[in-house]
Short mmCIF file of C-alpha atoms in Angstrom, two decimals:
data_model
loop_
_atom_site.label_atom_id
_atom_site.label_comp_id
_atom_site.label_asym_id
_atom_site.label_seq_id
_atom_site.Cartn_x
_atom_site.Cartn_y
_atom_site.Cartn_z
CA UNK A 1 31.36 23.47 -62.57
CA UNK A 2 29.09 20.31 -61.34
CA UNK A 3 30.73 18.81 -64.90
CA UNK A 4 34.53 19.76 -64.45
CA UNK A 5 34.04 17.93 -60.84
CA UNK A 6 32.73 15.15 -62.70
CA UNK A 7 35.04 14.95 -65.06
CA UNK A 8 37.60 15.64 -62.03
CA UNK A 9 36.17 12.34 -60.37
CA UNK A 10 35.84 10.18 -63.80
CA UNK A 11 40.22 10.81 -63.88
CA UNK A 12 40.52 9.90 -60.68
CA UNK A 13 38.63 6.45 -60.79
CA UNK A 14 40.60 6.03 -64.33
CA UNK A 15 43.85 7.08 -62.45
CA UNK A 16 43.28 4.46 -59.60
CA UNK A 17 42.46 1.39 -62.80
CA UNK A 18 45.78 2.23 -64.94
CA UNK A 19 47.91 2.13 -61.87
CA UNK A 20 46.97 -0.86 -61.37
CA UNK A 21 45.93 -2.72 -64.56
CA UNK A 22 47.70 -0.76 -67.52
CA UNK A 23 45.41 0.67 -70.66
CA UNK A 24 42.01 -0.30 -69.79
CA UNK A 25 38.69 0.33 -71.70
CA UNK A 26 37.96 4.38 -71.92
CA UNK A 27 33.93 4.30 -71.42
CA UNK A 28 33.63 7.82 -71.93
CA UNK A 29 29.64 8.01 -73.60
CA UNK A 30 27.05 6.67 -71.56
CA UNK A 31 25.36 3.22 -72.92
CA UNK A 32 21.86 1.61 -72.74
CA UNK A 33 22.21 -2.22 -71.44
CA UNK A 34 20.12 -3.10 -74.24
CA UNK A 35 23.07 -2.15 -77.06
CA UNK A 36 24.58 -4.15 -79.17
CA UNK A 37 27.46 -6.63 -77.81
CA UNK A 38 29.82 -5.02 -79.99
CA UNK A 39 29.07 -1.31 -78.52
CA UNK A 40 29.31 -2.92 -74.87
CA UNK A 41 32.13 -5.32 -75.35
CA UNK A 42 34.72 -2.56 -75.78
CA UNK A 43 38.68 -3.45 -75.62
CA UNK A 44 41.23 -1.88 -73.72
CA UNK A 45 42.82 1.57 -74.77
CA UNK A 46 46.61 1.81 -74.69
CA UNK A 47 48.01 3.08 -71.35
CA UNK A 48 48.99 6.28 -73.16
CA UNK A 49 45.51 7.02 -74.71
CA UNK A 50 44.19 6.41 -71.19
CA UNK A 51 46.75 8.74 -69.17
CA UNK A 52 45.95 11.46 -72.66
CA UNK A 53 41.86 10.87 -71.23
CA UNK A 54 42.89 11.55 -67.65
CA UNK A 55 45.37 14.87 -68.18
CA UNK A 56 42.50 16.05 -70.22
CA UNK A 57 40.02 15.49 -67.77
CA UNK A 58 42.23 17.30 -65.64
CA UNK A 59 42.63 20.25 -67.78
CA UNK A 60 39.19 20.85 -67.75
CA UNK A 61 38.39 20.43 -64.09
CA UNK A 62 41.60 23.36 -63.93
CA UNK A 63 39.60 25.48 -66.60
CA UNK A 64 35.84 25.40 -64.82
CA UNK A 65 36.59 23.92 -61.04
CA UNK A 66 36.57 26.95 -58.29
CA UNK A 67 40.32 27.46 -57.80
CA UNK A 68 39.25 27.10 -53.56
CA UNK A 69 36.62 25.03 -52.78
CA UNK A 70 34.75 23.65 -49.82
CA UNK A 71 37.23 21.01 -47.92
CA UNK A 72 36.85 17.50 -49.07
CA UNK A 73 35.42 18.82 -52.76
CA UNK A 74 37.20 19.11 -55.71
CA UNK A 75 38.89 22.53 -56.36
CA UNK A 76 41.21 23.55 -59.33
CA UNK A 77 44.30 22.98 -57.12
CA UNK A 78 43.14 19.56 -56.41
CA UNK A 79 43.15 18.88 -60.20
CA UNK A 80 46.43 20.56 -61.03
CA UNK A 81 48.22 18.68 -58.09
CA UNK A 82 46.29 15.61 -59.36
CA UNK A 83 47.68 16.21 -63.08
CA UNK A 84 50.98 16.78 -61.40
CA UNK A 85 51.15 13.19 -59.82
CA UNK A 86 49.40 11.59 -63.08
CA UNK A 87 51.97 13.01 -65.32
CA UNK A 88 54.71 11.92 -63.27
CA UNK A 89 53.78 8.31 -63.11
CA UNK A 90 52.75 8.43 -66.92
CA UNK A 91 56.56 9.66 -67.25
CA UNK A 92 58.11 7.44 -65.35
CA UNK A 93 56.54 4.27 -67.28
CA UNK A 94 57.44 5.98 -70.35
CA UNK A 95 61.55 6.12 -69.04
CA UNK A 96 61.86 3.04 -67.13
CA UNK A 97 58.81 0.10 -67.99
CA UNK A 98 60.27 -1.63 -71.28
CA UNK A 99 57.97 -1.22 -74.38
CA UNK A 100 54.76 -3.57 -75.00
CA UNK A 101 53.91 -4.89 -78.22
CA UNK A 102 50.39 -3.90 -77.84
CA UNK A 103 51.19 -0.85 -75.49
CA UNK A 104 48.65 -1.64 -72.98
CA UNK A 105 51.16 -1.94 -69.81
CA UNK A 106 53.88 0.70 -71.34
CA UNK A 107 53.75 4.14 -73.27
CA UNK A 108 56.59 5.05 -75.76
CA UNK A 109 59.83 6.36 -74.61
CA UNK A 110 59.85 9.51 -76.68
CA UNK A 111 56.48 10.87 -74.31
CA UNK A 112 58.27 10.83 -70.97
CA UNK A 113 59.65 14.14 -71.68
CA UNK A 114 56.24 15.84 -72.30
CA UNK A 115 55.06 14.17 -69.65
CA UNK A 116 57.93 14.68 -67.03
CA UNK A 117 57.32 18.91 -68.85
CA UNK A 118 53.60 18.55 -67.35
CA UNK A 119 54.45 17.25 -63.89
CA UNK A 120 56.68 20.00 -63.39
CA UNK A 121 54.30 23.25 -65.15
CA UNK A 122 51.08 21.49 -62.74
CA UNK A 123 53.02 21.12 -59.82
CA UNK A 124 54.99 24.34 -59.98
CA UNK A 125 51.69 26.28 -60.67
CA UNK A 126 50.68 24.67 -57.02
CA UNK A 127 53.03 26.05 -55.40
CA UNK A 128 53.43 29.63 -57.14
CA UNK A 129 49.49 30.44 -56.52
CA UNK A 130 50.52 30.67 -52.52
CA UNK A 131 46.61 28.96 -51.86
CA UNK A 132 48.22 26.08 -50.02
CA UNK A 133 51.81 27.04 -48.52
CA UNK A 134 53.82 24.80 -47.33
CA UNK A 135 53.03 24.40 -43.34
CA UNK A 136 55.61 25.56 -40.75
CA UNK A 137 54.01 26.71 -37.63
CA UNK A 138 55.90 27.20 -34.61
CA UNK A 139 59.48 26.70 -33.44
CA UNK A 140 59.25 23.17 -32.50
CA UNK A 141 60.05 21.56 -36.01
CA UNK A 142 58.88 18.10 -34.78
CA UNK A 143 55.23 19.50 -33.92
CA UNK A 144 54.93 21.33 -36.93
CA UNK A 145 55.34 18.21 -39.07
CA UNK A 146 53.47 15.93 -36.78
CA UNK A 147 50.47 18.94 -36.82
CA UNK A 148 50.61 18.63 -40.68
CA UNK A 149 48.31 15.42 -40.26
CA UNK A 150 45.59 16.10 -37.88
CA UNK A 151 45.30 20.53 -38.22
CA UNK A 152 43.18 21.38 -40.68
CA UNK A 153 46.03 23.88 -42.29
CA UNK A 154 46.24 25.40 -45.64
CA UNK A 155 48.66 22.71 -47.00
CA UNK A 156 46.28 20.02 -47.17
CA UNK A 157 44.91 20.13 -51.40
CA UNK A 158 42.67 17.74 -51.24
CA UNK A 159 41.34 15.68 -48.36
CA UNK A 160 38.97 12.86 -47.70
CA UNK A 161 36.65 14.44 -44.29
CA UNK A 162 35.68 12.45 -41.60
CA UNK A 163 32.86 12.99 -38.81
CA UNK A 164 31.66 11.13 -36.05
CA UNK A 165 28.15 13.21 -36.03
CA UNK A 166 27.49 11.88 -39.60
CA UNK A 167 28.29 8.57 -39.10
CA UNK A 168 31.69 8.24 -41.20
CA UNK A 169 34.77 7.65 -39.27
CA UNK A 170 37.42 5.61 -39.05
CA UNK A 171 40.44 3.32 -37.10
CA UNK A 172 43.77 5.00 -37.46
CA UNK A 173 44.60 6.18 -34.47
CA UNK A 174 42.56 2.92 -32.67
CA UNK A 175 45.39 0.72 -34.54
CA UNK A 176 48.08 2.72 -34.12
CA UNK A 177 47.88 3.85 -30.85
CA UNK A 178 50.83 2.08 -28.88
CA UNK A 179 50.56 -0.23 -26.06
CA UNK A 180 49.86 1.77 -22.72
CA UNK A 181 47.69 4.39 -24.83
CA UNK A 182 45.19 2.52 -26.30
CA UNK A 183 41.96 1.66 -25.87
CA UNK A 184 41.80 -1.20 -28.09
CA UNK A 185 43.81 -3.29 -30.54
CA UNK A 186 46.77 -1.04 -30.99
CA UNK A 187 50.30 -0.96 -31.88
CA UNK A 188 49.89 -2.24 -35.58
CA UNK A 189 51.73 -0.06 -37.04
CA UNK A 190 55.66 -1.33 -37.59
CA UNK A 191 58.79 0.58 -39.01
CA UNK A 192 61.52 -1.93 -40.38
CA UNK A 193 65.10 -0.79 -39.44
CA UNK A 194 65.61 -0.56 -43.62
CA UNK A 195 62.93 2.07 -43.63
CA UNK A 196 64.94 3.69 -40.22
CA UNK A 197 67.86 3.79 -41.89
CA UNK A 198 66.45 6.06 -44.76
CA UNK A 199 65.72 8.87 -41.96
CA UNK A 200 69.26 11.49 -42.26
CA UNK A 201 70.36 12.83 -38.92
CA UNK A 202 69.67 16.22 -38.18
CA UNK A 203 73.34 17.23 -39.11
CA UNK A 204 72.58 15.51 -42.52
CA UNK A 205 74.68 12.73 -41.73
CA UNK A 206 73.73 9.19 -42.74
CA UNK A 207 70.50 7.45 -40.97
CA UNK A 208 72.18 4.41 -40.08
CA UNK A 209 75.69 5.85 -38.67
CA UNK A 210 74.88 4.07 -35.48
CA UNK A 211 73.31 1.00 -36.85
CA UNK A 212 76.54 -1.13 -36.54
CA UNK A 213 75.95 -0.39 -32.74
CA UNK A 214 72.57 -2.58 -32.76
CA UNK A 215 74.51 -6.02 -31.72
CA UNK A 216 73.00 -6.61 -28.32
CA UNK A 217 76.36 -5.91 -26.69
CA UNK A 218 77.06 -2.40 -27.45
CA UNK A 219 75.78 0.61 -24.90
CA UNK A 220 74.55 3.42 -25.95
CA UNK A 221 72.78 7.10 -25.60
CA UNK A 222 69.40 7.22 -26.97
CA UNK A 223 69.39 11.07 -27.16
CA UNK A 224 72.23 10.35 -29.41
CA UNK A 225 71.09 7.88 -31.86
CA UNK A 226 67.29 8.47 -31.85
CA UNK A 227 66.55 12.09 -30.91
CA UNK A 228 69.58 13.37 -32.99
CA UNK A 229 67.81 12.50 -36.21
CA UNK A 230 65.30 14.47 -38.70
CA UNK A 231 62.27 16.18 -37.13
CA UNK A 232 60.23 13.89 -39.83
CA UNK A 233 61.09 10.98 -38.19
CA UNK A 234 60.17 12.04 -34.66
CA UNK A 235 56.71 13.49 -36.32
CA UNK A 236 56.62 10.36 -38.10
CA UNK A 237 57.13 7.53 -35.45
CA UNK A 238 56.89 6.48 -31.82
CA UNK A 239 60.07 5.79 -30.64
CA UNK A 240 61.24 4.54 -27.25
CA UNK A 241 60.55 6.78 -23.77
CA UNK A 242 59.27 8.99 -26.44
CA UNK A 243 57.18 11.69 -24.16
CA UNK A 244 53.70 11.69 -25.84
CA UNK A 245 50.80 13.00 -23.79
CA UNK A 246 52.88 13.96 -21.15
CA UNK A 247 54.39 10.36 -20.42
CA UNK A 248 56.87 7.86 -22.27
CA UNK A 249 56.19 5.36 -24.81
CA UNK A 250 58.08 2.15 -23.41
CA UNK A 251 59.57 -0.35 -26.22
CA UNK A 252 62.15 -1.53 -24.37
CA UNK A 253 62.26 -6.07 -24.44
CA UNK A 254 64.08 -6.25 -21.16
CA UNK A 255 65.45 -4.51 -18.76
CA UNK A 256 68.77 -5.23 -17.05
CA UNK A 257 68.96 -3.71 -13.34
CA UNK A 258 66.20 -3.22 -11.25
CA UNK A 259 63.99 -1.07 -13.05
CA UNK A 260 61.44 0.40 -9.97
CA UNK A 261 64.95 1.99 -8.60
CA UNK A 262 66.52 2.81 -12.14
CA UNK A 263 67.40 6.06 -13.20
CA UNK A 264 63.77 7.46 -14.89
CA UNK A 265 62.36 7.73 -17.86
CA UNK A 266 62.48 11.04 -20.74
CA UNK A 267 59.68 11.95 -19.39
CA UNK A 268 60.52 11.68 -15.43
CA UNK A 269 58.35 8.65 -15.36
CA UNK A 270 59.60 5.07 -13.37
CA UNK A 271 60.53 2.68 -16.19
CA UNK A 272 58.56 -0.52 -16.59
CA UNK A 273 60.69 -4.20 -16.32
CA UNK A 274 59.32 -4.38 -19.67
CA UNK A 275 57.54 -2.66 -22.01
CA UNK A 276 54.11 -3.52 -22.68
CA UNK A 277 53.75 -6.51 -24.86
CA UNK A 278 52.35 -5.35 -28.21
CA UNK A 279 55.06 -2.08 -28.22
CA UNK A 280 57.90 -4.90 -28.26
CA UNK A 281 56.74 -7.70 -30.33
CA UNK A 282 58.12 -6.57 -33.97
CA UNK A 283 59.86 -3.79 -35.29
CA UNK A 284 60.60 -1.45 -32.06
CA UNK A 285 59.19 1.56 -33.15
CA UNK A 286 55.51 2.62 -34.11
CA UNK A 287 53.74 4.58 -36.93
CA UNK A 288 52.32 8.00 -35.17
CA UNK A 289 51.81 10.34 -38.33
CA UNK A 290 47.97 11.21 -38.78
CA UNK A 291 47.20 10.22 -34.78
CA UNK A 292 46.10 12.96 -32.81
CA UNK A 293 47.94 13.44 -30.11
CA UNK A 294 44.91 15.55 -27.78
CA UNK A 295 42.82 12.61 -27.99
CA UNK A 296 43.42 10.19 -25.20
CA UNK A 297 42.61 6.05 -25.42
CA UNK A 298 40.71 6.42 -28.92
CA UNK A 299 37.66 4.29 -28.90
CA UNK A 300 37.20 2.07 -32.37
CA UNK A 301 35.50 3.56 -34.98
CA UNK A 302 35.69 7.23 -33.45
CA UNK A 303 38.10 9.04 -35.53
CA UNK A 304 37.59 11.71 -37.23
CA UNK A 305 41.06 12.98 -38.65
CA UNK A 306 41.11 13.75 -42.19
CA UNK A 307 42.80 11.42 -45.01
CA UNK A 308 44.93 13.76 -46.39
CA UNK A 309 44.91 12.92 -50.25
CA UNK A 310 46.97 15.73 -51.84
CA UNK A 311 49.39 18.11 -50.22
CA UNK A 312 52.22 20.62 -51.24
CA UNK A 313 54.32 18.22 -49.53
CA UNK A 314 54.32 16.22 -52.67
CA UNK A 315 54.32 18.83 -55.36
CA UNK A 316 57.81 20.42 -54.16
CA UNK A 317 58.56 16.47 -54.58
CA UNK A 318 57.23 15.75 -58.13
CA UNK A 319 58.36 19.19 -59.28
CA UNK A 320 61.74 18.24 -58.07
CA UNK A 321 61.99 14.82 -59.76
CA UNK A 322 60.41 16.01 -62.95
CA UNK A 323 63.09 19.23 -63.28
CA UNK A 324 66.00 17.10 -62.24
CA UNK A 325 64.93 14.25 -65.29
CA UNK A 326 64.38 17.24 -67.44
CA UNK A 327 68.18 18.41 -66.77
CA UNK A 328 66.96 21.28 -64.21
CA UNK A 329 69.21 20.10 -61.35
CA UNK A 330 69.23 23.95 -60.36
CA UNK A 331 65.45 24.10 -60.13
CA UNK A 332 65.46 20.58 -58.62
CA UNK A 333 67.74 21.53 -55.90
CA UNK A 334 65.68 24.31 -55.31
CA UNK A 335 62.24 22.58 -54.47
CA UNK A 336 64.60 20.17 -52.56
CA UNK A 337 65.81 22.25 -50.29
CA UNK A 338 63.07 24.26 -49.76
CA UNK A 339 60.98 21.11 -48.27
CA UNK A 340 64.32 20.36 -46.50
CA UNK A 341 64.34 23.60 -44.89
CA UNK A 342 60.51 23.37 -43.35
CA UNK A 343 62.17 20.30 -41.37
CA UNK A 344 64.94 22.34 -40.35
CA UNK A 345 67.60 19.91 -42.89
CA UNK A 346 70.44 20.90 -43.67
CA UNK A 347 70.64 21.85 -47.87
CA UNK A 348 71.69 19.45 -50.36
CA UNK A 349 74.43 20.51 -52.48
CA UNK A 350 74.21 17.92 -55.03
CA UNK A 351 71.74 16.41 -56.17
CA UNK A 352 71.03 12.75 -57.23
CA UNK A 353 67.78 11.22 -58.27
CA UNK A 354 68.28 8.16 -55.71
CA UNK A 355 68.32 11.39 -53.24
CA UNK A 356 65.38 12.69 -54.66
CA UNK A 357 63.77 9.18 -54.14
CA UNK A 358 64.61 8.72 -50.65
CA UNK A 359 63.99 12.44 -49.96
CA UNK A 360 60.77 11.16 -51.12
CA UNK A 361 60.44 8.12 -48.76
CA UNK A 362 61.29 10.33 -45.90
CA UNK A 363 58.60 13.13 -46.51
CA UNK A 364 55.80 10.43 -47.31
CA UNK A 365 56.05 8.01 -45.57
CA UNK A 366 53.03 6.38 -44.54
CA UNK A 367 50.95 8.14 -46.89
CA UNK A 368 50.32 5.56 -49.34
CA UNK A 369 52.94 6.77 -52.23
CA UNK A 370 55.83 4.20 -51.44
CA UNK A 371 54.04 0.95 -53.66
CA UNK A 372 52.97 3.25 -56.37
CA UNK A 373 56.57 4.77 -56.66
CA UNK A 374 58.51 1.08 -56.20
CA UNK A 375 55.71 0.41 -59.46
CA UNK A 376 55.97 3.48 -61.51
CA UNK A 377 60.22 3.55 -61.32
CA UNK A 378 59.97 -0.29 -61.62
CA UNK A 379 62.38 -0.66 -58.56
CA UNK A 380 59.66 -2.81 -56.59
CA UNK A 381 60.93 -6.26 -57.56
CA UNK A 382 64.85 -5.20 -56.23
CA UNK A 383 62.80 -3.36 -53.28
CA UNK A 384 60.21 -5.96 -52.29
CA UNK A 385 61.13 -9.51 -53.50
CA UNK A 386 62.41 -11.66 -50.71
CA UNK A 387 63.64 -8.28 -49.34
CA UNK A 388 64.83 -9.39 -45.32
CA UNK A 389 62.74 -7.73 -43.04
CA UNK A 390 64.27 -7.00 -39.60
CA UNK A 391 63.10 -4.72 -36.26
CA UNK A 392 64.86 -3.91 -33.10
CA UNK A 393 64.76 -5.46 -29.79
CA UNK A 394 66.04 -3.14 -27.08
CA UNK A 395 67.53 -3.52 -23.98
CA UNK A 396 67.05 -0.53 -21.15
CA UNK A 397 70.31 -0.63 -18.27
CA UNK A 398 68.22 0.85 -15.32
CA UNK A 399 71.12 2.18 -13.76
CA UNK A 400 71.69 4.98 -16.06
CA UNK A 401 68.84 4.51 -19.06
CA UNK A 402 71.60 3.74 -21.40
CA UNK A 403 70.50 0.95 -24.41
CA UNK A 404 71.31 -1.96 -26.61
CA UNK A 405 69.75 -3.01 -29.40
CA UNK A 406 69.52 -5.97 -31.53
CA UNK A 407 68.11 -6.53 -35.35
CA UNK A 408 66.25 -9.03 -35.50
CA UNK A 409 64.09 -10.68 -37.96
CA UNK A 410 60.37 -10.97 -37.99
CA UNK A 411 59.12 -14.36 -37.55
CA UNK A 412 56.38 -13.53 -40.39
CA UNK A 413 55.71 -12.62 -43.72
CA UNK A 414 59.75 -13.01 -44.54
CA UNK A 415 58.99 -14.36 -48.11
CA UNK A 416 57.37 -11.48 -49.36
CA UNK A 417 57.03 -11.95 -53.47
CA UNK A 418 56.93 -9.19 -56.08
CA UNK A 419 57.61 -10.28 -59.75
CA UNK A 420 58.41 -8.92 -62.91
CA UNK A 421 54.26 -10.03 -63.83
CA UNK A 422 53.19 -8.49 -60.70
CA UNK A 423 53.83 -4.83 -61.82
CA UNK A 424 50.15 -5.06 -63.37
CA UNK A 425 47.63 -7.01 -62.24
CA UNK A 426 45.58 -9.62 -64.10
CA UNK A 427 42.02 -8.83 -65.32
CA UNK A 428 40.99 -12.24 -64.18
CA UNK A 429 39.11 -14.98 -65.74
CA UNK A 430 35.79 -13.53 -64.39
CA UNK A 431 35.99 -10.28 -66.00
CA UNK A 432 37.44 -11.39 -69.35
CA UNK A 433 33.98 -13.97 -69.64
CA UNK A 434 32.47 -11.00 -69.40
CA UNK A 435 34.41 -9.68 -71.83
CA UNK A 436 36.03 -11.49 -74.57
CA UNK A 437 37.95 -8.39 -76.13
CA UNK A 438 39.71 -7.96 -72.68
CA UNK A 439 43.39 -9.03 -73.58
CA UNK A 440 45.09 -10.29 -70.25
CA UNK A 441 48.44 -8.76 -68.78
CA UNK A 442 51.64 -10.62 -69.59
CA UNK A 443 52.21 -13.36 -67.28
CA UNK A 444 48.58 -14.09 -65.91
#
C-alpha cells in the first residue's frame, strides 16, 4: 500500500512537469550522486512514454491503494479519477497539438483514441462504485452547490486538508471576501462579463440575453437578469444586493436618487450612495465558491477550508467529453445531463463538444481547470491572446432599485500574451547547464 501511494504521488509530480514542459526525463531508479555523468545526465522521454509512466503508476495505485481512505490521503478513487483527467489531457494533445519531430511536446494521433477509451472506463468506474455521489442536499439548488466547497461531503475524491491547530492554513476567503465583509485585503477575486456570459439562464436560455442592455442608459430588473440565471453562478459569485450573511453585498458605482430614502435593498437593508470601494473597482461581481459563508470577517491566514483537488464534478465531465470524441453522443448526453440536473438545468438535447466545453467552464470554474483545458485543446492562444477584458459598472435608481449597467474595460493587464511557443514552457538556460542532454522547447 505505502508503495502504490508512492507511486500514486511520483504520477502526480510527473503529471504536474508534462503539463507544463512536454516529455521530460523519467527518473524512475534511484541514483547515487557519485554516478557516472552519463547515468545522471539523462534526456527527456517523449510526452507519450511519460503519460504511458504516469497511467501505469496509476494502475497500480488502483490495484494496491485502499479503495476509501483517510481524507487528504491517497485512495484508489483518487487514482482512477486522477487516470481519468491524465488520459484526457494525454488525448486531447494526441487530437489537437500538431506532431513534433522529436515527440517531446506532442504524442501521435493514432493514441488519442486509447487514450480518450481510458478517460472514459476511469472516470465511469468513479461514478458507478457510488463511494463519492454526486452532492445534492437540500431544496435550495444554489446552497447545495455553494456547500459543495466548504462541507466535507462524499463528493470530494481527493482533497488537500487544512487546520488552523496544526499550523497549515490558508487566504481564500481573506482575499475574496467582498468589501463590507472583510477583515482584511478583500475583494480580489474578479469575474469578466466574457466569463458571465458563459453562465445559461435557468430556463436554458443564453447567458448574455440581456447583455445588450449593459449601455449605461437602459433600466432594468435585477431579479430578472441576475437571479434568473443558473444556480452555479449564484453558488459561484457575489453578485450585487446579493443577501449573504443575512445582509446585501453592494456593487453598485453610483447611485442616482437619494439613496438613505430609496426603496431598500434584497435583503431589507438601506442602500449605500455607493458601494464600498474595492466591490466596484473592476469587474462588478466577486468570486465566492470555496468561502464559507458561517465564518464572519475572516482573519488572514485562518482558513481552514479544504482545496478540493478531485471531485465527481469533473468525472461526469471527462466521461462526457471522452464518450462524445469516441462517437458516444448517447452516453455523453447522459453524464451531461445528469450534472445538469443536480443544478436544477434544464436537459440538453443535442449535444456539441463546444457545449461540453463551456458546460465545463460553468461547473469549474474557479477550480484551477480553465488554463490546463485552453492548453490541452490548444484553444488558449484564440482564448487568451490580446483577448479584451471588460467588467460592469452599475448604476442603482433609489427610487425603485431598478439598474444600469455599463461594460467597461479594465485599465490593467489589457495586453495579456499567449503564443503558439507558450503552450510549453522553456527548460531554461539554468537547467539545461545542468544538463546538456536537455533539448529546449520550440521557440525558447
Amino acid at each position: 500500500e505505502q508503495i502504490a501511494e508512492a507511486k500514486f504521488l511520483r504520477a502526480w509530480m510527473y503529471f504536474e512537469m508534462v503539463k507544463r514542459y512536454g516529455g521530460v526525463p523519467l527518473e524512475l531508479e534511484p541514483k547515487q550522486v557519485d554516478s557516472p555523468v552519463e547515468e545522471l545526465m539523462i534526456p527527456r522521454s517523449s510526452l507519450k512514454d511519460c503519460y504511458d509512466q504516469i497511467i501505469a503508476d496509476l494502475d497500480a495505485g488502483i490495484a494496491d491503494l485502499p479503495p476509501a481512505a483517510t481524507s487528504g490521503k491517497a485512495s484508489a478513487m483518487a487514482a482512477r479519477a486522477l487516470k481519468s483527467r491524465a488520459a484526457l489531457y494525454a488525448a486531447r494533445i494526441a487530437k489537437y497539438h500538431p506532431q513534433s519531430s522529436n515527440g517531446l511536446t506532442s504524442i501521435p494521433a493514432a493514441s488519442a483514441q486509447a487514450y480518450y477509451q481510458m478517460a472514459h472506463a476511469a472516470a465511469s468506474a468513479v461514478i458507478d462504485s457510488g463511494r463519492h455521489p454526486l452532492y445534492k442536499g437540500g431544496a435550495n439548488l444554489v446552497d447545495n452547490f455553494s456547500e459543495l466547497f466548504y462541507k466535507d461531503v462524499a463528493e470530494h475524491i481527493f482533497v488537500e486538508e487544512y487546520n488552523l491547530a496544526l499550523g497549515k492554513t490558508h487566504n481564500w476567503s481573506g482575499y475574496g471576501m467582498p468589501d463590507g465583509f472583510k477583515a482584511g485585503w478583500g475583494s480580489n477575486m474578479h469575474m469578466y462579463l466574457s466569463s458571465d456570459a458563459r453562465f445559461e439562464h435557468v430556463d436554458g436560455s443564453p447567458g448574455d440575453k440581456h447583455h445588450s442592455k449593459f449601455n449605461n442608459k437602459t433600466w432594468f430588473d435585477i431579479e430578472e437578469v441576475i437571479y434568473t440565471k443558473d444556480p452555479r453562478y449564484l453558488a459561484t459569485l457575489f453578485t450585487p444586493e446579493e443577501v449573504f450573511q443575512g445582509r446585501e453585498v453592494w456593487f453598485h458605482n453610483l447611485s442616482v436618487g437619494n439613496a438613505a430614502s430609496g426603496v431598500k435593498g434584497r435583503a431589507g437593508n438601506v442602500a449605500p450612495q455607493r458601494a464600498p470601494v474595492r466591490n466596484r473597482n473592476r469587474g462588478g461581481r466577486l468570486v465566492q465558491k470555496r468561502i464559507d459563508p458561517a465564518i464572519e470577517f475572516p482573519p488572514f491566514g485562518t482558513d481552514e477550508t479544504p482545496y478540493i483537488v478531485l471531485r465527481t464534478g469533473e468525472m461526469y465531465l471527462n466521461g462526457a467529453e471522452a464518450a462524445f470524441e469516441l462517437n458516444l453522443p448517447n452516453r455523453a448526453k447522459e453524464l451531461i445531463n445528469t450534472l445538469r440536473a443536480r443544478a436544477g438545468m434544464p436537459a440538453k438535447t443535442t449535444l456539441t463538444l463546444d457545449l461540453i466545453k463551456n458546460e465545463r467552464f460553468v461547473e469549474l470554474y474557479a477550480e484551477n481547470h480553465r488554463y490546463w483545458d485552453l492548453r490541452t485543446w490548444k484553444d488558449a492562444v484564440k482564448e487568451l491572446h490580446f483577448t479584451l477584458k471588460q467588467g460592469s459598472k452599475w448604476t442603482r435608481r433609489a427610487s425603485d432599485g431598478m439598474y444600469k449597467a455599463n461594460k467597461w474595460k479594465w485599465n490593467f493587464s489589457q495586453n495579456t500574451v499567449f503564443t503558439e511557443k507558450m503552450y510549453w514552457l522553456p527548460f531554461g538556460t539554468g537547467r539545461i547547464s545542468q544538463n546538456p542532454n536537455l533539448v529546449e522547447n520550440p521557440g525558447y
